[in-house]
Coordinates of C-alpha atoms in Angstrom, one line a residue:
Chain A
S224 CA -0.3 -0.1 0.0
Q225 CA 1.2 3.5 -0.7
Q226 CA -0.5 4.9 2.2
G227 CA 1.4 6.8 4.7
E228 CA 1.6 6.7 8.3
E229 CA 1.2 9.2 10.9
D230 CA 2.6 9.0 14.7
P231 CA 1.0 9.2 17.3
Q232 CA -2.6 7.8 16.1
A233 CA -3.8 9.8 19.1
L234 CA -2.6 12.8 21.3
S235 CA -4.1 14.2 24.2
I236 CA -2.9 17.4 25.5
Q237 CA -3.9 20.5 27.6
E238 CA -4.7 24.0 26.2
G239 CA -1.6 26.1 25.7
E240 CA 0.8 23.3 25.4
N241 CA 2.2 22.3 21.8
A242 CA 1.3 19.4 19.5
T243 CA 3.7 17.6 17.1
M244 CA 2.1 15.2 14.8
N245 CA 4.9 13.0 12.4
C246 CA 4.1 11.4 8.9
S247 CA 6.2 9.1 7.0
Y248 CA 5.4 8.4 3.5
K249 CA 7.0 5.8 0.7
T250 CA 7.2 7.3 -2.5
S251 CA 9.5 10.4 -3.7
I252 CA 6.9 13.6 -3.9
N253 CA 6.2 16.8 -5.6
N254 CA 4.6 18.2 -2.5
L255 CA 3.3 17.3 1.2
Q256 CA 0.0 18.7 2.4
W257 CA -1.6 18.8 5.8
Y258 CA -5.3 18.5 6.4
R259 CA -7.5 18.9 9.5
Q260 CA -10.8 16.8 9.7
N261 CA -13.4 17.9 12.7
S262 CA -15.5 15.2 13.8
G263 CA -18.5 14.7 11.0
R264 CA -17.0 17.0 8.6
G265 CA -15.0 17.3 5.4
L266 CA -11.1 17.8 5.3
V267 CA -9.8 21.4 5.2
H268 CA -6.4 22.3 4.0
L269 CA -4.0 23.9 6.5
I270 CA -0.3 23.9 4.6
L271 CA 1.3 22.8 1.7
I272 CA 5.0 22.3 1.6
R273 CA 7.1 21.7 -1.7
S274 CA 9.6 19.0 -2.0
N275 CA 12.5 21.5 -2.3
E276 CA 11.3 23.4 1.0
R277 CA 12.5 22.4 4.4
E278 CA 10.0 24.2 6.7
K279 CA 7.2 26.3 6.5
H280 CA 5.0 28.6 8.7
S281 CA 1.6 29.4 8.9
G282 CA 0.3 31.1 11.9
R283 CA 0.5 28.6 14.8
L284 CA 1.3 26.0 12.4
R285 CA 5.0 24.8 11.6
V286 CA 5.6 22.2 9.0
T287 CA 9.2 20.5 8.3
L288 CA 10.0 18.0 5.6
D289 CA 12.9 15.6 5.3
T290 CA 12.8 14.3 1.8
S291 CA 15.8 12.1 2.7
K292 CA 13.9 10.2 5.6
K293 CA 10.4 10.7 3.7
S294 CA 8.8 12.3 6.7
S295 CA 7.4 15.4 7.9
S296 CA 6.3 16.9 11.1
L297 CA 3.4 19.2 11.9
L298 CA 3.8 21.4 14.9
I299 CA 0.8 23.4 16.7
T300 CA 1.8 26.0 19.1
A301 CA -0.3 27.2 21.9
S302 CA -2.9 24.8 21.3
R303 CA -6.7 25.5 22.0
A304 CA -9.7 23.5 22.6
A305 CA -10.8 24.3 18.8
D306 CA -7.8 22.7 17.4
T307 CA -9.3 19.3 18.5
A308 CA -9.7 17.4 15.2
S309 CA -8.0 14.6 13.3
Y310 CA -5.0 15.7 11.2
F311 CA -3.9 14.0 8.0
C312 CA -0.8 14.3 5.7
A313 CA -1.2 13.7 2.1
T314 CA 1.4 13.3 -0.5
D315 CA 1.4 14.2 -4.3
P316 CA 3.7 11.3 -5.8
G317 CA 4.5 13.5 -8.7
D318 CA 3.0 10.9 -11.3
A319 CA 1.0 13.5 -13.0
T320 CA -2.6 11.8 -12.1
N321 CA -3.1 14.9 -9.4
K322 CA -4.2 12.4 -6.7
L323 CA -3.1 12.8 -3.3
I324 CA -2.2 9.7 -0.7
F325 CA -3.3 10.4 2.5
G326 CA -1.6 9.1 5.6
T327 CA -3.7 7.5 8.6
G328 CA -4.2 10.2 10.5
T329 CA -3.4 11.8 14.1
L330 CA -6.6 12.1 16.5
L331 CA -5.6 15.4 18.6
A332 CA -7.6 15.9 21.5
V333 CA -7.1 19.6 23.4
Q334 CA -8.3 19.5 26.8
P335 CA -9.8 22.8 27.9
Chain B
D30 CA -21.5 30.4 0.1
T31 CA -21.0 26.7 -0.1
A32 CA -17.7 25.8 -2.1
V33 CA -18.0 21.9 -2.6
S34 CA -21.6 20.6 -1.7
Q35 CA -22.7 17.0 -1.5
T36 CA -26.1 15.5 -1.2
P37 CA -27.3 13.8 0.6
K38 CA -25.3 13.8 3.9
Y39 CA -26.6 10.6 5.1
L40 CA -27.9 7.5 3.0
V41 CA -29.3 4.5 4.6
T42 CA -30.1 1.7 2.3
Q43 CA -30.6 -2.3 1.9
M44 CA -28.2 -4.4 0.1
G45 CA -28.6 -4.7 -3.3
N46 CA -30.1 -1.4 -3.9
D47 CA -28.7 1.4 -6.6
K48 CA -27.9 4.8 -5.0
S49 CA -26.5 8.0 -6.4
I50 CA -24.7 10.8 -4.6
K51 CA -24.2 14.1 -6.0
C52 CA -21.5 16.6 -5.8
E53 CA -21.3 20.2 -7.0
Q54 CA -18.5 22.7 -6.7
N55 CA -18.6 26.6 -7.4
L56 CA -14.8 27.1 -7.3
G57 CA -14.4 27.3 -11.0
H58 CA -12.1 24.1 -10.6
D59 CA -11.2 22.1 -13.5
T60 CA -10.7 18.8 -11.5
M61 CA -13.2 16.6 -9.3
Y62 CA -12.8 13.6 -7.0
W63 CA -14.3 11.1 -5.2
Y64 CA -12.9 9.4 -2.1
K65 CA -13.6 6.8 0.6
Q66 CA -13.2 7.0 4.0
D67 CA -13.6 3.8 6.0
S68 CA -14.5 3.2 9.2
K69 CA -10.9 3.3 10.6
K70 CA -10.6 7.0 9.0
F71 CA -8.6 5.6 5.9
L72 CA -9.3 7.9 3.2
K73 CA -8.4 6.5 -0.2
I74 CA -8.9 8.1 -3.6
M75 CA -11.5 6.2 -5.8
F76 CA -11.9 8.5 -9.1
S77 CA -10.8 11.9 -10.5
Y78 CA -12.3 13.6 -13.5
N79 CA -10.6 16.9 -15.3
N80 CA -13.3 18.6 -17.5
K81 CA -15.6 15.8 -17.7
E82 CA -12.8 13.2 -18.5
L83 CA -11.8 10.3 -16.2
I84 CA -8.3 10.6 -15.4
I85 CA -7.9 8.3 -12.3
N86 CA -9.7 5.1 -11.2
E87 CA -8.2 3.4 -8.6
T88 CA -9.3 -0.3 -9.2
V89 CA -12.6 0.4 -7.8
P90 CA -15.4 -2.5 -8.6
N91 CA -17.3 -1.7 -11.5
R92 CA -20.4 -1.3 -9.4
F93 CA -19.3 2.2 -9.0
S94 CA -19.9 4.5 -11.9
P95 CA -19.0 8.4 -11.9
K96 CA -20.5 10.6 -14.1
S97 CA -19.6 14.2 -14.7
P98 CA -22.2 16.2 -16.9
D99 CA -20.3 19.2 -16.7
K100 CA -17.1 20.4 -14.9
A101 CA -18.9 21.9 -11.9
H102 CA -20.6 18.5 -11.1
L103 CA -19.3 14.7 -10.2
N104 CA -22.0 12.1 -9.5
L105 CA -21.0 8.6 -8.0
H106 CA -23.7 6.0 -8.8
I107 CA -23.5 2.7 -7.1
N108 CA -25.0 -0.5 -8.3
S109 CA -26.0 -3.6 -6.2
L110 CA -24.9 -1.9 -2.9
E111 CA -23.0 -4.4 -0.5
L112 CA -22.4 -4.2 3.4
G113 CA -18.5 -3.2 2.3
D114 CA -19.7 -0.2 0.9
S115 CA -20.5 1.4 4.1
A116 CA -18.2 4.3 4.5
V117 CA -18.2 8.3 4.3
Y118 CA -17.8 9.3 0.8
F119 CA -16.2 12.8 0.2
C120 CA -16.1 14.8 -2.9
A121 CA -13.1 17.2 -3.6
S122 CA -12.1 19.8 -6.4
S123 CA -9.0 21.8 -7.2
H124 CA -7.2 23.1 -10.2
L125 CA -5.3 21.1 -12.4
Y126 CA -1.5 21.9 -13.0
T127 CA 0.9 20.0 -15.0
G128 CA 3.2 17.8 -12.7
A129 CA 2.0 19.1 -9.3
T130 CA -1.2 18.5 -7.1
D131 CA -2.8 21.5 -5.6
T132 CA -4.9 22.2 -2.6
Q133 CA -8.0 20.4 -2.6
Y134 CA -11.2 21.4 -1.3
F135 CA -13.5 18.8 0.3
G136 CA -17.2 18.4 0.6
P137 CA -18.9 17.7 3.8
G138 CA -19.1 13.9 3.1
T139 CA -22.0 11.6 2.7
R140 CA -22.3 8.6 5.4
L141 CA -23.5 5.8 3.5
T142 CA -25.2 2.5 5.6
V143 CA -25.6 -0.7 3.6
L144 CA -28.1 -2.7 6.1

């Protein structure tokens, strides 16, 4: 299976703490994207990092990419209860099909 | 304004029935997708269409047939429903760029339950 894996599967933290999620993938990529899914909802795009980038920031989000290790991490700083959701990484394998291969997801619970 | 909409939100039906899920996007995107999310939250691409033309078909059973009447709509018809078809189906859309996949915008999902 091409599906990537995320670690941890579930994470519970207190409001104000930082949350780090890791993603490993199997093929070479054009870019890697992170999405959030609130319970019972569709996925919302958070951030995209290209294969020639190593780090990217967006508000309280920081994403790193290590193509030599085929891994990425998502850091959410100063977490809030509203950040409670599942987080998925998705890779563009660069095969010109425009498909995304999603990871298994991390369920983040932020306790108020 | 809803960017990507799906109907129905919930669908409960008996094994063997035929059902359709509709998807519409008002973002002006060229490409639309169907994904299946199972009970373990694994999300897998099923189909994608670009300007009404099929470009991805990920070994989905023939019972699943996508139809794109125009580039703003991509419907999913499922024949002879089976218990294993129970899942949440997501429609998505994006621009099409040669050589790279852009941000995808997802609909709210259709929860299909086959009894």
